[in-house]
Short mmCIF file of C-alpha atoms and ligand atoms in Angstrom, two decimals:
data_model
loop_
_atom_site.label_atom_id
_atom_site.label_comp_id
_atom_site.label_asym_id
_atom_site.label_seq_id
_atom_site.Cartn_x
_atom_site.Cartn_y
_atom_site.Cartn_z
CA UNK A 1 61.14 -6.50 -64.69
CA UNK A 2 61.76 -2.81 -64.64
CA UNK A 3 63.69 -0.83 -61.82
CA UNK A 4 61.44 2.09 -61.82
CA UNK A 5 57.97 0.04 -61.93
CA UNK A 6 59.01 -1.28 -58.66
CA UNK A 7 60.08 2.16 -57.15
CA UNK A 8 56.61 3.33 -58.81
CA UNK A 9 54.51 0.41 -57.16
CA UNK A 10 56.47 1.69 -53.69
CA UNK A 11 55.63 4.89 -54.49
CA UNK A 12 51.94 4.18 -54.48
CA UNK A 13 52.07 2.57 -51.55
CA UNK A 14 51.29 -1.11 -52.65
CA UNK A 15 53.74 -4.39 -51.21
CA UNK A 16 56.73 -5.49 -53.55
CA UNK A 17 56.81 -9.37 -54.19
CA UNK A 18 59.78 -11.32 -52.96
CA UNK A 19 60.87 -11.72 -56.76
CA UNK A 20 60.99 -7.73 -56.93
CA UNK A 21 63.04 -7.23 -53.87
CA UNK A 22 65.43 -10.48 -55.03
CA UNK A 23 65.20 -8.53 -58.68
CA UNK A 24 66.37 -4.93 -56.87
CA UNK A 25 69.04 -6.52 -54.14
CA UNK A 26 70.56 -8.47 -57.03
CA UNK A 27 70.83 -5.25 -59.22
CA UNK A 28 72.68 -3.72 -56.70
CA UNK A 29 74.90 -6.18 -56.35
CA UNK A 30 75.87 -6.69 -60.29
CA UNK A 31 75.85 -2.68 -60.49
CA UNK A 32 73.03 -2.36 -62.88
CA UNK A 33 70.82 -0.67 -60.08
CA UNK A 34 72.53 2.90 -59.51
CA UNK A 35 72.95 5.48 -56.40
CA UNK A 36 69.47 7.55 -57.34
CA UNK A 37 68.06 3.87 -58.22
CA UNK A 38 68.43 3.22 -54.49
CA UNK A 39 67.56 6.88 -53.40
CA UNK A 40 64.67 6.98 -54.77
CA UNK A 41 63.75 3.22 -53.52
CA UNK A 42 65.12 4.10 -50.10
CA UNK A 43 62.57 7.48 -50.39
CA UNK A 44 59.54 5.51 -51.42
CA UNK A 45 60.49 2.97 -48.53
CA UNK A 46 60.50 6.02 -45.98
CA UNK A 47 57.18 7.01 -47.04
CA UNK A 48 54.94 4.05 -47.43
CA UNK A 49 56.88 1.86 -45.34
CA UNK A 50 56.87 -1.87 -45.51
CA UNK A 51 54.85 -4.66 -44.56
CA UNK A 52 57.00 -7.31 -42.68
CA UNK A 53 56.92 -10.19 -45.12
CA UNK A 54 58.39 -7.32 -47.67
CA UNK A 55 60.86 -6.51 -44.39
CA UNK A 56 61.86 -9.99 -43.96
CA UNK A 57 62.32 -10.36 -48.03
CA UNK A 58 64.52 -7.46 -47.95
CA UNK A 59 66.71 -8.72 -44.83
CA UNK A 60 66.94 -12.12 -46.89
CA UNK A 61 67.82 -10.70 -50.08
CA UNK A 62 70.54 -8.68 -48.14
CA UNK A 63 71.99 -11.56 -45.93
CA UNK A 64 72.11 -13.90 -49.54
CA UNK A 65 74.14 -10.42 -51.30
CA UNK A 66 77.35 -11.99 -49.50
CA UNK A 67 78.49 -15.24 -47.15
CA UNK A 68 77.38 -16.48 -44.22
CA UNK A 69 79.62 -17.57 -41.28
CA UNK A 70 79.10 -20.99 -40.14
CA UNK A 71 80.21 -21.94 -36.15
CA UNK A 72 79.16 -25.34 -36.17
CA UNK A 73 82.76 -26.37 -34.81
CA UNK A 74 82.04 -24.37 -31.31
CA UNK A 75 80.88 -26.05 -28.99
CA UNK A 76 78.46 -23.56 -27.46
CA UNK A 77 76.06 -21.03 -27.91
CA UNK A 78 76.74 -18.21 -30.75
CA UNK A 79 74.96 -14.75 -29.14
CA UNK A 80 75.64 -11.16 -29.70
CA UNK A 81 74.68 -7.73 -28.80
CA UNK A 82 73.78 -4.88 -31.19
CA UNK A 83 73.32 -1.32 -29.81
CA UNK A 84 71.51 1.66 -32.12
CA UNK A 85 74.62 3.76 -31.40
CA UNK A 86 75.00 6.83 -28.51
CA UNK A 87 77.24 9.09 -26.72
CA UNK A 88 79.51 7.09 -24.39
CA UNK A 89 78.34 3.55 -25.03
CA UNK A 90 80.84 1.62 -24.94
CA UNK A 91 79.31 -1.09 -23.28
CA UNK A 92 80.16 -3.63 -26.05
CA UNK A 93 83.63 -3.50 -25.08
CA UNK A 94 82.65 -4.41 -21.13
CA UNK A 95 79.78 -6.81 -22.20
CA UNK A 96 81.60 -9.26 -24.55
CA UNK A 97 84.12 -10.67 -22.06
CA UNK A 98 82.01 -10.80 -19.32
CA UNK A 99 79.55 -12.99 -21.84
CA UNK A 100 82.26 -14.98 -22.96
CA UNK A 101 83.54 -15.77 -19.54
CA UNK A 102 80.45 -17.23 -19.15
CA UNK A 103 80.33 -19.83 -21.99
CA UNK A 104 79.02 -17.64 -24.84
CA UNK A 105 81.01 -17.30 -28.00
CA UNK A 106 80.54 -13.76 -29.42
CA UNK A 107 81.70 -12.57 -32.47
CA UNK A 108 81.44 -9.13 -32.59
CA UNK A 109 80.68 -6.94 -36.37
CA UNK A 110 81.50 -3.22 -35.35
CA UNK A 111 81.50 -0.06 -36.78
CA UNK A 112 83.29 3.41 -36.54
CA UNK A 113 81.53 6.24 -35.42
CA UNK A 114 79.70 8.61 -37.74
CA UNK A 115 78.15 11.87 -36.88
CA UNK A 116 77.61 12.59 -32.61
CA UNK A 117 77.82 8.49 -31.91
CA UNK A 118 81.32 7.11 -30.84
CA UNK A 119 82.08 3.62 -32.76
CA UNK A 120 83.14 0.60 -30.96
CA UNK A 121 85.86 0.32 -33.54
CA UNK A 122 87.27 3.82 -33.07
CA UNK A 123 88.02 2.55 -29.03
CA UNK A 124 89.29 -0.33 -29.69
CA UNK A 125 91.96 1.25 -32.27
CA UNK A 126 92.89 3.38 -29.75
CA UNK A 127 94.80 0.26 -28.18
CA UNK A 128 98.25 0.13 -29.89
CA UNK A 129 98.61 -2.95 -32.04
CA UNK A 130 94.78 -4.04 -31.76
CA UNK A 131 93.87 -5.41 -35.31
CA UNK A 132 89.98 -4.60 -35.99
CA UNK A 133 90.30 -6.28 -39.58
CA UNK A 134 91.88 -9.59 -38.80
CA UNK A 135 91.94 -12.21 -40.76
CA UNK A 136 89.26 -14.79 -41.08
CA UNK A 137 91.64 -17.58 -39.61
CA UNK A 138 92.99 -15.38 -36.68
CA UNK A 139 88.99 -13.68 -36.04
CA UNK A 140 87.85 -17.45 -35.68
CA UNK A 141 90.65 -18.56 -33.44
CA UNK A 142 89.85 -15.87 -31.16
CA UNK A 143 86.44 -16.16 -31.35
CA UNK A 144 86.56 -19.86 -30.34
CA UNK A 145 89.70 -20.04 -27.97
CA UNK A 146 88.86 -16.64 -25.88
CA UNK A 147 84.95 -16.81 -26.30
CA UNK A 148 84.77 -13.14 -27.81
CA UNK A 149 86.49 -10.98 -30.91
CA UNK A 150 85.44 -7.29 -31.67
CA UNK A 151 86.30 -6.71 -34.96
CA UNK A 152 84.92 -4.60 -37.88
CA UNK A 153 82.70 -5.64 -40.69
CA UNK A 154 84.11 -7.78 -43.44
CA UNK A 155 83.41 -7.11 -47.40
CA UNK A 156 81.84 -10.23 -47.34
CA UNK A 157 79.26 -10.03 -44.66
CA UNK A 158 75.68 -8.75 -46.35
CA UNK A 159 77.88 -6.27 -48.56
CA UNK A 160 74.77 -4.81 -50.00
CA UNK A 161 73.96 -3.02 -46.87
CA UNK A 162 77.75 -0.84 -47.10
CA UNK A 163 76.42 0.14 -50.63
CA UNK A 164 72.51 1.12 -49.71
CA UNK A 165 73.63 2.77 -45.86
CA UNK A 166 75.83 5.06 -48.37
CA UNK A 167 73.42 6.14 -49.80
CA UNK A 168 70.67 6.59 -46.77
CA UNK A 169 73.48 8.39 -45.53
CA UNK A 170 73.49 11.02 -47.49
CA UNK A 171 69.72 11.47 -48.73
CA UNK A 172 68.31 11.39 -45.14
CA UNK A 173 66.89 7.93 -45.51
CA UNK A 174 68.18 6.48 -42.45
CA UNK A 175 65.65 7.00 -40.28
CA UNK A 176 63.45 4.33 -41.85
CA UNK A 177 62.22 1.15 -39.50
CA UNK A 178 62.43 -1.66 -42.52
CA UNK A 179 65.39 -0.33 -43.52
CA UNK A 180 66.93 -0.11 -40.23
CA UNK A 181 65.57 -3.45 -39.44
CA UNK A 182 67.24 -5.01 -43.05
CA UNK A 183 70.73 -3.32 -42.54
CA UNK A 184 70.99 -4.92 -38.60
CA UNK A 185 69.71 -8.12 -39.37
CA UNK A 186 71.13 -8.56 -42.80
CA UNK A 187 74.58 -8.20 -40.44
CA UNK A 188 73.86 -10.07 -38.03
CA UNK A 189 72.26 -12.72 -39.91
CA UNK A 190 75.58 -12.99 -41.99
CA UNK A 191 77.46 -13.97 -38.84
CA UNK A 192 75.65 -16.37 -38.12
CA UNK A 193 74.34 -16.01 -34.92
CA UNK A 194 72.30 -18.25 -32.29
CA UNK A 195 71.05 -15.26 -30.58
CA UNK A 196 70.69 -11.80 -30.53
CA UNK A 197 69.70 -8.83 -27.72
CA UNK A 198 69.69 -5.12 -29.06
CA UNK A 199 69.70 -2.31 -26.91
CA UNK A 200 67.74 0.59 -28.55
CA UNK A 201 68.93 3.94 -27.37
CA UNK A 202 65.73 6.77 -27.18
CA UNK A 203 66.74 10.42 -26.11
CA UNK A 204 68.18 13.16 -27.17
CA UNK A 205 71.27 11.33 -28.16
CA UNK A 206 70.12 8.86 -30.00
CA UNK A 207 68.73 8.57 -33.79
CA UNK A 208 65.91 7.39 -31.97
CA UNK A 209 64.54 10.20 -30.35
CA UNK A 210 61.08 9.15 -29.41
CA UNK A 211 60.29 6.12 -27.18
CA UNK A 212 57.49 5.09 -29.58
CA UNK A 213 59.95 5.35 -32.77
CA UNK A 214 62.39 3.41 -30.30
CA UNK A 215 59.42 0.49 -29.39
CA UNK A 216 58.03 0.64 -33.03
CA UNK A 217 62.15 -0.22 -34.33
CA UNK A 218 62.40 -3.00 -31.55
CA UNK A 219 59.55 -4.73 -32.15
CA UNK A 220 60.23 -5.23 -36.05
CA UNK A 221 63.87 -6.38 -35.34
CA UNK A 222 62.64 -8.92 -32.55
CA UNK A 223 59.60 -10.04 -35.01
CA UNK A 224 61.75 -10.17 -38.52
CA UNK A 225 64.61 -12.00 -36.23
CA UNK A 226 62.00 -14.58 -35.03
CA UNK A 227 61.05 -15.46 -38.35
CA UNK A 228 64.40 -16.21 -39.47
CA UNK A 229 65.14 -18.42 -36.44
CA UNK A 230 66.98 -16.27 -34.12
CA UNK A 231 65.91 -15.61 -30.39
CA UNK A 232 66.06 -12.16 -29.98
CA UNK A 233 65.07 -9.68 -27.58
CA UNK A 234 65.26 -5.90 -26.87
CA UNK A 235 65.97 -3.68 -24.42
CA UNK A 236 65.01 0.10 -24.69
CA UNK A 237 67.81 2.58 -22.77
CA UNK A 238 68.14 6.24 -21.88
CA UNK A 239 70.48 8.41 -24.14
CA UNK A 240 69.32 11.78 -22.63
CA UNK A 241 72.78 12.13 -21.07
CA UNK A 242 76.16 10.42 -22.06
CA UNK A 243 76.68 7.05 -20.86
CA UNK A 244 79.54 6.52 -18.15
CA UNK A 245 81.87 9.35 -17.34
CA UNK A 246 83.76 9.26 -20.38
CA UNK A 247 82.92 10.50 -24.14
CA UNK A 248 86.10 9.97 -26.64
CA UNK A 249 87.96 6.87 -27.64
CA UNK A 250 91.15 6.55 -25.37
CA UNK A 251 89.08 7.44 -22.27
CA UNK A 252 86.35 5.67 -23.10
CA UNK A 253 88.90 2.29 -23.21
CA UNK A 254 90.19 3.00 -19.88
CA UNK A 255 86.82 3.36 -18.07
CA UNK A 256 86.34 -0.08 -19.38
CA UNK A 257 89.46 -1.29 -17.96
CA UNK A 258 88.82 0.06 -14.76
CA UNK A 259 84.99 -0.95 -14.94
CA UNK A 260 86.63 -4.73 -15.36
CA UNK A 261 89.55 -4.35 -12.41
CA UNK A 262 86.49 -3.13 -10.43
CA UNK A 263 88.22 0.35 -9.81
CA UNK A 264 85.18 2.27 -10.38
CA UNK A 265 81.62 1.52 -11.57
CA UNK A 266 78.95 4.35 -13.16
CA UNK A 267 75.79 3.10 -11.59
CA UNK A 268 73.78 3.39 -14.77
CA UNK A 269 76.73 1.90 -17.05
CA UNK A 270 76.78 -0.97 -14.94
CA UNK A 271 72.72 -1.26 -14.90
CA UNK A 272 72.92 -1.58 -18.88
CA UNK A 273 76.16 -4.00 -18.49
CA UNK A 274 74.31 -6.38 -16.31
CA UNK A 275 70.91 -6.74 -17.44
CA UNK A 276 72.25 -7.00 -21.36
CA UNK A 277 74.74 -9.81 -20.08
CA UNK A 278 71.83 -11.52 -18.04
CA UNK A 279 69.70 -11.26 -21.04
CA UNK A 280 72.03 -12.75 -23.55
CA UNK A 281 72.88 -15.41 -21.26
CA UNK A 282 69.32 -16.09 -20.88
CA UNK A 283 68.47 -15.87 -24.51
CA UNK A 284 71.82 -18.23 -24.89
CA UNK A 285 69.87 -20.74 -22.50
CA UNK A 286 73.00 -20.38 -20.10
CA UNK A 287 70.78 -19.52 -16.96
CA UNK A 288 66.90 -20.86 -15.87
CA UNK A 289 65.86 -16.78 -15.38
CA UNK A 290 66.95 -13.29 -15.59
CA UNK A 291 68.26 -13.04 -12.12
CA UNK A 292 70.56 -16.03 -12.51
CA UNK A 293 71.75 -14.23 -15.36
CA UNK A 294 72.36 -11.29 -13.71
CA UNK A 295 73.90 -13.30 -10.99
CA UNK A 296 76.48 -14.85 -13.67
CA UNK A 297 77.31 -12.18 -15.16
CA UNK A 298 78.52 -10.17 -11.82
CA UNK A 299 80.58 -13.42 -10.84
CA UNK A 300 82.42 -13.22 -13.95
CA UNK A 301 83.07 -9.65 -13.29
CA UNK A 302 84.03 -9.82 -9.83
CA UNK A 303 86.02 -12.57 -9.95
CA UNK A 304 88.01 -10.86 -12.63
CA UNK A 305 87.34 -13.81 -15.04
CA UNK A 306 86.01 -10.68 -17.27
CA UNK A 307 88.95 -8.62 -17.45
CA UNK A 308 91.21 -11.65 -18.07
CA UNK A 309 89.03 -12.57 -21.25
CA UNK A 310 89.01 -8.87 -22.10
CA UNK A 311 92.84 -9.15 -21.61
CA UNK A 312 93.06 -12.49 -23.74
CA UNK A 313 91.03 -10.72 -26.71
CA UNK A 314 93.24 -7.53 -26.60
CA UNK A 315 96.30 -9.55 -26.84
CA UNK A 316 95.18 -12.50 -29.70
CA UNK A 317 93.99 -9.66 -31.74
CA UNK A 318 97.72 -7.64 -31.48
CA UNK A 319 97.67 -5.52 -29.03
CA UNK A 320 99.82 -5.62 -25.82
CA UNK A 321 99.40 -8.54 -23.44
CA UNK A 322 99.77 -6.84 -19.95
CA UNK A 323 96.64 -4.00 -20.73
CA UNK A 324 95.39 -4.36 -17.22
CA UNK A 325 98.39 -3.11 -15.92
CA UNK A 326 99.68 0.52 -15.29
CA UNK A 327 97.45 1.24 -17.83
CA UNK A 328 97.73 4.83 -18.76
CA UNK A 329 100.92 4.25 -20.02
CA UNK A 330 99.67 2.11 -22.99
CA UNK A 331 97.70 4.97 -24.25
CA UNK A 332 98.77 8.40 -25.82
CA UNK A 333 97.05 11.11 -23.86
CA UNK A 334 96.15 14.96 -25.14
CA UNK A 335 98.32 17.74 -24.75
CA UNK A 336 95.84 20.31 -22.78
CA UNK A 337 93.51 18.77 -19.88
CA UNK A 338 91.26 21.82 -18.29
CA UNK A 339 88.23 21.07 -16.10
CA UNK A 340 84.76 22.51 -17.57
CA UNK A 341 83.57 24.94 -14.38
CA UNK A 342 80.02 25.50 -14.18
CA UNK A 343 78.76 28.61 -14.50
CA UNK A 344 76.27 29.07 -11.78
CA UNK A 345 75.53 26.23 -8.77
CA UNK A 346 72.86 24.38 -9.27
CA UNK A 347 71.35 20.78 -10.26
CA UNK A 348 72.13 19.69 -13.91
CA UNK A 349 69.03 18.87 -15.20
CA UNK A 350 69.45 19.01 -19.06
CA UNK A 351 71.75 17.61 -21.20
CA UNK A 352 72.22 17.98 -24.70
CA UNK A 353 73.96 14.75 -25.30
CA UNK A 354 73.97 14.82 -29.20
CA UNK A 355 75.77 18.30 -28.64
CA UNK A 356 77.93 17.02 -26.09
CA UNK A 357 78.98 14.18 -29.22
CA UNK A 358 79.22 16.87 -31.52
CA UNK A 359 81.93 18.70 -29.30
CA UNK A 360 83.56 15.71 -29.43
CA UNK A 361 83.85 15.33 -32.93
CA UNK A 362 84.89 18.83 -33.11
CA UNK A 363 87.82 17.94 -30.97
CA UNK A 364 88.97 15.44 -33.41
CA UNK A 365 87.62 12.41 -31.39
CA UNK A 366 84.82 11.50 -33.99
CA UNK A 367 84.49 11.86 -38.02
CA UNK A 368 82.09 14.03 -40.36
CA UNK A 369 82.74 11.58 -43.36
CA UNK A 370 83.27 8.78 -43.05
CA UNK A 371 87.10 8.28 -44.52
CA UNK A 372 88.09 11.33 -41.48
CA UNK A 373 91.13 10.14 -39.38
CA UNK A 374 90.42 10.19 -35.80
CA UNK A 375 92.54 11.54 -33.15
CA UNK A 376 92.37 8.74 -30.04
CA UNK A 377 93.08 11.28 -27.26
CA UNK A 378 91.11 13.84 -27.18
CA UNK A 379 87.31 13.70 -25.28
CA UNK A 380 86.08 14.45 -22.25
CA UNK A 381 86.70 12.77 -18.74
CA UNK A 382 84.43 12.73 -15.17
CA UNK A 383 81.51 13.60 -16.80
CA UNK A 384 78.52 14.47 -14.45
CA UNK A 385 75.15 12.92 -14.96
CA UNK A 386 71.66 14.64 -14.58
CA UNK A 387 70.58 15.48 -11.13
CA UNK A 388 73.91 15.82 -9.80
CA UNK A 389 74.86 19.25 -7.55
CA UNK A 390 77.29 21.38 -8.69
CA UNK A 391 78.50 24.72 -7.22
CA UNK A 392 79.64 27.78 -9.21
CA UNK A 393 83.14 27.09 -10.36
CA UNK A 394 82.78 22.98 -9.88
CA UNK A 395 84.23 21.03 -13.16
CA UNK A 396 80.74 19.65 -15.09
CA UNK A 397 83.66 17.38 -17.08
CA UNK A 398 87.37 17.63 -18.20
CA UNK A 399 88.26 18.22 -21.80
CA UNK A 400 91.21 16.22 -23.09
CA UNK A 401 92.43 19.09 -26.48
CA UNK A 402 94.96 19.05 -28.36
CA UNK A 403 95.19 22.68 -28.20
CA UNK A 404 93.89 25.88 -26.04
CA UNK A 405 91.86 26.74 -29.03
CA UNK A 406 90.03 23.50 -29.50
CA UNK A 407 89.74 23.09 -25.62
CA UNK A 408 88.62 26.53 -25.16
CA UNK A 409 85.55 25.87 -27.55
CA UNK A 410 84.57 23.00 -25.80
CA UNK A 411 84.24 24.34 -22.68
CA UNK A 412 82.33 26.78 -24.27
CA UNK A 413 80.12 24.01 -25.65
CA UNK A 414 79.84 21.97 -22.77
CA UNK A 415 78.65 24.68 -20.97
CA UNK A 416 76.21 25.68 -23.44
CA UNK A 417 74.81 21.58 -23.25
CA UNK A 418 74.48 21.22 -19.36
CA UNK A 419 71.49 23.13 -17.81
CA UNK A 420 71.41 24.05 -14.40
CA UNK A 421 68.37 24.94 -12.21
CA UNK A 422 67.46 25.26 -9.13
CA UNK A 423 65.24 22.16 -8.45
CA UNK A 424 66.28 18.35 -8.71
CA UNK A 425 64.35 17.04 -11.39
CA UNK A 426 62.81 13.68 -11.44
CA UNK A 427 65.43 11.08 -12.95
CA UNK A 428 64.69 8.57 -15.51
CA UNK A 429 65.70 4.82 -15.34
CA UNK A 430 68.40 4.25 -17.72
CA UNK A 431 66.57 0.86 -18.52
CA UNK A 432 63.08 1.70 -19.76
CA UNK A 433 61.09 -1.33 -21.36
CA UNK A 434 62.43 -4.70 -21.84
CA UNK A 435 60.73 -6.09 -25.53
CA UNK A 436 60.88 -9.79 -26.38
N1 URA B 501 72.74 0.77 -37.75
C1 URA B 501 72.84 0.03 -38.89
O1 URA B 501 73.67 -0.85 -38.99
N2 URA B 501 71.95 0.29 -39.87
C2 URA B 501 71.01 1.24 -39.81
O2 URA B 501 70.26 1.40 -40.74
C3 URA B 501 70.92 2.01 -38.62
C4 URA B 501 71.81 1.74 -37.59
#
């Protein structure tokens, strides 16, 4: 078999045979299939797409370029959440002790930010001691004797994927729906998972930036998922404004503490917390229907059984073992805090949240390649959502800079991102179609 008669039969637009995509995975993973090898597949994949048996052959080939964890000692169901990535999410963080308080076991493969998106990772290393790249003993110990473990991904999980998402990277092949749909589920396969719900992100923030992009993506994950065996659904959310009040890695952590203590609660946070938690404990088989879910899931949280399984996780994985308490004085904060005043009154009724990431990054909170040290501090605080009132001079958020300079230009950015007019514009549902 030749290399370039496969790319060719790509090219023209015809389906690859299982043995082709076996012969092109395996290449990659001896080394005999090179970076422009998997360009120029990854172009010709972009292009003419792929049918979903060539999908599913692809996500296979992937999942079988590494191991596969096995959780046959827990004595539960395995579920997990996978988000497409936006500006403020850190609902991972909130949702997996709330799930695992509520008899799931969820092992959680992370990443670190790249580009405008914040990375789970990134906010969990802002907690001092907290190990992302544990060991397999300690990651399983966790995993079965809290319920949950955020950690990052492992050189053995699908390592194929690290090799070709390189590459997409940097020849603007991401934004491919096979591909997408292979470099998720070749993860997520690897761990070994029961279940699975995915939260696609559509907006102006997100990678997906159309809603039928965002629906087309969903339903080839939930379809290729099915057919290996895993009961998966989607939900579609908003990402034309940052999620929560907080964008950067150290505030980010302490809006989830406080979501868990039940100090404070952004509405729309909280509508993606619940319903993902009543889905996965649905798709689990936990609860008869959605609502009971739902129901579950806000016990666990009220009765702070969520933030003492967040607390458990924390500590098991290194870092301190008292995080819900006075907890600003775990975390380093920024040298120069300076509200962001609006320039005229009005109703916000634009946000450019993929600029409002990009100021973050700017500040240090985020990387532009991906071996860039982060700074944990910096970000923005009290963030205001669309539709919200502000008069001239009223703070539209609070940067967190390490300097005047850097602060200074992201006020100037901020500004720049938050349009004000003089009408309330309709708002959009931060939940807007539910795929299974
Ligand atoms: N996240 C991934 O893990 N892979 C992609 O291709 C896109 C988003």
């Amino acid at each position: 078999m030749l290399l370039q008669e496969i790319i060719q039969k790509k090219k023209d637009g015809l389906s690859l045979s299982d043995s082709e995509i076996q012969y092109y995975i395996e290449g990659i993973s001896n080394q005999s299939v090179s970076a422009s090898n998997i360009a120029a597949f990854c172009i010709a994949v972009m292009f003419k797409g792929m049918s979903m048996e060539e999908t599913f052959s692809l996500t296979d080939h992937m999942v079988k370029s590494g191991d596969k964890l096995n959780w046959d000692d827990l004595n539960g169901p395995v579920v997990d959440k996978h988000s497409t990535g936006g500006v403020g999410d850190k609902v991972s963080i909130m949702l997996a002790p709330i799930v695992a308080s509520c008899g799931i076991y969820n092992p959680m493969i992370s990443g670190h930010s790249l580009g405008h998106t914040g990375g789970t990772l990134d906010k969990l290393e802002s907690i001092p001691g907290y190990n992302t790249a544990p060991d397999n003993s300690l990651f399983r110990h966790t995993v079965k004797n809290v319920g949950c473990a955020i950690i990052g991904q492992t050189s053995s999980l699908a390592p194929v994927d690290k090799v070709i998402y390189g590459v997409r990277d940097v020849t603007a092949t991401i934004k491919s729906i096979p591909l997408i749909t292979a470099s998720i589920l070749s993860k997520k396969l690897a761990a070994g998972l029961d279940g699975l719900v995915m939260d696609i992100k559509t907006g102006n923030g997100a990678f997906a930036d159309n809603l039928d992009f965002a629906r087309n993506m969903a339903n080839c994950i939930i379809e290729v998922a099915k057919q290996f065996g895993i009961n998966t659904s989607a939900i579609i959310t908003d990402m034309n404004q940052p999620l929560g009040g907080t964008v950067g890695n150290t505030l980010e952590i302490i809006e989830v503490i406080d979501y868990l203590k039940c100090v404070q609660r952004e509405p729309r946070l909280h509508e993606v917390v619940l319903k993902l938690a009543a889905e996965m404990l649905a798709i689990a088989g936990l609860v008869d229907s959605n609502d009971d879910g739902f129901q579950k899931a806000k016990e666990a949280l009220d009765s702070g059984k969520a933030a003492e399984t967040f607390e458990k996780m924390i500590f098991q994985l290194g870092g301190p073992n008292n995080i819900l308490e006075n907890t600003d004085s775990h975390f380093e904060s920024a040298s120069v805090v300076k509200p962001i005043q609006a320039l005229q009154s009005g109703f916000i009724s634009q946000i450019n949240t993929r600029a409002v990431g990009l100021t973050v990054v700017e500040l240090g909170g985020g990387r532009k390649k991906v071996n860039n040290s982060i700074d944990h501090s910096v970000g923005l605080s009290h963030v205001l959502g669309l539709g919200t009132k502000v008069d001239i001079g009223q703070p539209l958020a609070i940067v967190h800079a390490q300097n005047e300079d850097q602060a200074n230009n992201a006020i100037q950015q901020i500004q720049n991102s938050f349009i004000l007019s003089e009408i309330k514009a309709k708002s959009n549902p931060v939940i807007i179609e539910h795929l299974n």
